[in-house]
Amino acid sequence: DEPAQQPGRMFKEVLRPALSDRKGWALWIGTPNGKDDFFEMVEAAKREGTDGGWRRVDSPRCPTVRLRLWRSEPPDQPH
């Protein structure tokens, strides 16, 4: 699920304890929805140097030609 759509307590009360007892880790993929709990997690990861900070335009799986095509389309066209 989109991290920005989850209640802020989801990580602290459910996921972190579940990961901690097994020395687990999590990969968050999403876009902050304003300055919400996910935004705060991203900012904390940036301060710690643990954020990937990847954008779609940086992905080797998304060709530059396709990005140029998407940018030339009217904004109401789905991608």
XYZ file of N, CA and C in Angstrom:
237
model
N 0.831 -1.190 0.000
C 0.000 0.000 0.000
C 0.872 1.249 0.000
N 0.308 2.332 -0.477
C 1.011 3.615 -0.502
C 1.283 4.067 0.938
N 2.571 4.270 1.302
C 2.894 4.648 2.681
C 2.192 5.923 3.159
N 2.009 6.873 2.271
C 1.381 8.135 2.674
C -0.094 7.940 3.030
N -0.693 6.834 2.595
C -2.098 6.563 2.877
C -2.297 5.796 4.182
N -1.210 5.326 4.789
C -1.301 4.545 6.022
C -1.337 5.459 7.243
N -2.020 5.048 8.298
C -1.990 5.832 9.532
C -0.554 5.903 10.058
N -0.161 7.015 10.619
C 1.201 7.205 11.112
C 1.617 6.173 12.141
N 0.689 5.707 12.940
C 1.032 4.747 13.983
C 1.286 3.339 13.434
N 0.945 3.103 12.166
C 1.111 1.777 11.571
C 2.561 1.299 11.688
N 3.509 2.171 11.358
C 4.914 1.768 11.419
C 5.347 1.573 12.868
N 5.075 2.549 13.713
C 5.545 2.500 15.099
C 4.914 1.367 15.895
N 3.634 1.106 15.693
C 2.929 0.129 16.518
C 2.902 -1.282 15.934
N 3.017 -1.409 14.623
C 2.876 -2.729 14.006
C 4.158 -3.174 13.298
N 4.593 -2.382 12.320
C 5.703 -2.825 11.477
C 7.057 -2.817 12.187
N 7.375 -1.740 12.888
C 8.683 -1.680 13.551
C 8.868 -2.824 14.548
N 7.889 -3.099 15.427
C 8.076 -4.237 16.334
C 8.222 -5.565 15.587
N 7.456 -5.750 14.525
C 7.543 -6.996 13.765
C 8.901 -7.155 13.099
N 9.475 -6.065 12.629
C 10.784 -6.120 11.978
C 11.912 -6.236 13.003
N 11.770 -5.555 14.124
C 12.842 -5.479 15.117
C 13.183 -6.828 15.731
N 12.182 -7.639 16.033
C 12.478 -8.896 16.718
C 13.164 -9.916 15.821
N 13.197 -9.651 14.512
C 13.882 -10.550 13.572
C 15.027 -9.856 12.835
N 15.400 -8.668 13.326
C 16.449 -7.866 12.677
C 16.105 -7.619 11.212
N 14.837 -7.343 10.956
C 14.365 -7.123 9.599
C 14.570 -5.690 9.136
N 14.150 -5.431 7.936
C 14.251 -4.092 7.356
C 13.058 -3.878 6.442
N 12.863 -2.628 6.029
C 11.732 -2.297 5.164
C 12.206 -1.385 4.038
N 11.569 -1.525 2.914
C 11.807 -0.649 1.774
C 10.510 0.100 1.519
N 10.545 1.415 1.667
C 9.362 2.241 1.467
C 9.420 2.836 0.068
N 8.366 2.658 -0.672
C 8.265 3.233 -2.005
C 6.984 4.042 -2.040
N 7.101 5.327 -2.294
C 5.911 6.158 -2.317
C 6.260 7.620 -2.486
N 5.254 8.428 -2.431
C 5.384 9.873 -2.543
C 4.682 10.496 -1.348
N 5.378 11.341 -0.592
C 4.706 11.991 0.534
C 3.467 12.758 0.070
N 2.462 12.749 0.899
C 1.210 13.452 0.620
C 1.170 14.681 1.518
N 1.914 15.709 1.125
C 2.056 16.872 1.992
C 3.064 16.557 3.094
N 2.991 17.265 4.183
C 3.932 17.042 5.295
C 3.291 16.099 6.313
N 3.126 14.847 5.878
C 2.506 13.826 6.706
C 3.582 12.970 7.379
N 3.182 11.862 7.984
C 4.128 10.981 8.669
C 5.153 10.386 7.706
N 4.724 10.045 6.487
C 5.664 9.511 5.510
C 6.701 10.571 5.130
N 6.266 11.818 4.990
C 7.194 12.918 4.718
C 8.254 12.986 5.819
N 7.818 12.872 7.065
C 8.757 12.933 8.195
C 9.739 11.754 8.142
N 9.260 10.575 7.751
C 10.161 9.425 7.621
C 11.201 9.664 6.531
N 10.773 10.226 5.412
C 11.697 10.517 4.309
C 12.737 11.535 4.755
N 12.295 12.580 5.438
C 13.235 13.612 5.905
C 14.231 13.031 6.912
N 13.761 12.167 7.815
C 14.663 11.530 8.782
C 15.683 10.651 8.064
N 15.242 9.916 7.046
C 16.152 9.071 6.276
C 17.187 9.909 5.539
N 16.786 11.077 5.038
C 17.746 11.973 4.375
C 18.810 12.437 5.361
N 18.376 12.809 6.575
C 19.341 13.260 7.592
C 20.310 12.140 7.963
N 19.820 10.906 7.983
C 20.653 9.749 8.339
C 21.469 9.233 7.162
N 21.146 9.705 5.960
C 21.845 9.234 4.768
C 21.391 7.848 4.331
N 20.165 7.466 4.714
C 19.674 6.132 4.369
C 18.554 6.148 3.342
N 18.242 7.302 2.779
C 17.183 7.341 1.762
C 17.775 7.058 0.391
N 17.006 6.370 -0.434
C 17.446 6.119 -1.805
C 17.253 7.362 -2.654
N 16.143 8.055 -2.427
C 15.867 9.281 -3.144
C 15.768 9.119 -4.645
N 15.368 7.955 -5.110
C 15.274 7.735 -6.551
C 14.001 8.341 -7.108
N 14.129 8.895 -8.280
C 12.969 9.430 -8.991
C 12.775 8.613 -10.253
N 11.591 8.694 -10.824
C 11.322 7.934 -12.046
C 12.327 8.296 -13.136
N 12.682 9.561 -13.246
C 13.607 9.968 -14.306
C 15.004 9.406 -14.096
N 15.327 8.961 -12.884
C 16.642 8.383 -12.611
C 16.685 6.876 -12.852
N 15.544 6.287 -13.103
C 15.472 4.838 -13.232
C 16.046 4.370 -14.569
N 16.953 3.394 -14.525
C 17.469 2.850 -15.778
C 16.396 2.047 -16.520
N 15.284 1.732 -15.850
C 14.209 0.957 -16.465
C 13.223 1.830 -17.224
N 13.403 3.137 -17.174
C 12.485 4.055 -17.864
C 13.290 4.845 -18.897
N 13.205 4.463 -20.174
C 14.005 5.111 -21.220
C 13.708 6.612 -21.352
N 14.726 7.376 -21.663
C 14.609 8.818 -21.844
C 13.589 9.163 -22.928
N 13.561 8.384 -23.986
C 12.608 8.620 -25.081
C 11.178 8.570 -24.552
N 10.885 7.605 -23.699
C 9.542 7.476 -23.142
C 9.209 8.686 -22.256
N 10.169 9.145 -21.475
C 9.925 10.324 -20.632
C 9.618 11.551 -21.481
N 10.369 11.735 -22.569
C 10.105 12.875 -23.456
C 8.709 12.785 -24.051
N 8.308 11.584 -24.450
C 6.973 11.377 -25.003
C 5.913 11.725 -23.961
N 6.070 11.246 -22.735
C 5.101 11.538 -21.675
C 4.990 13.033 -21.425
N 6.132 13.705 -21.429
C 6.111 15.151 -21.163
C 5.428 15.929 -22.279
N 5.429 15.372 -23.491
C 4.811 16.081 -24.627
C 3.304 15.868 -24.690
N 2.787 14.883 -23.943
C 1.361 14.605 -23.950
C 0.614 15.622 -23.083
N -0.639 15.879 -23.423
C -1.448 16.744 -22.554
C -1.557 16.129 -21.161
N -1.633 16.930 -20.106
C -1.637 16.417 -18.742
C -2.818 15.498 -18.411
N -3.915 15.548 -19.175
C -5.052 14.693 -18.861
C -4.914 13.283 -19.427
N -3.803 13.001 -20.136
C -3.587 11.673 -20.690
C -2.955 10.763 -19.626
N -3.517 9.561 -19.400
C -2.906 8.649 -18.424
C -1.588 8.106 -18.940
N -0.686 7.780 -18.024
C 0.623 7.239 -18.385
C 0.643 5.774 -18.114
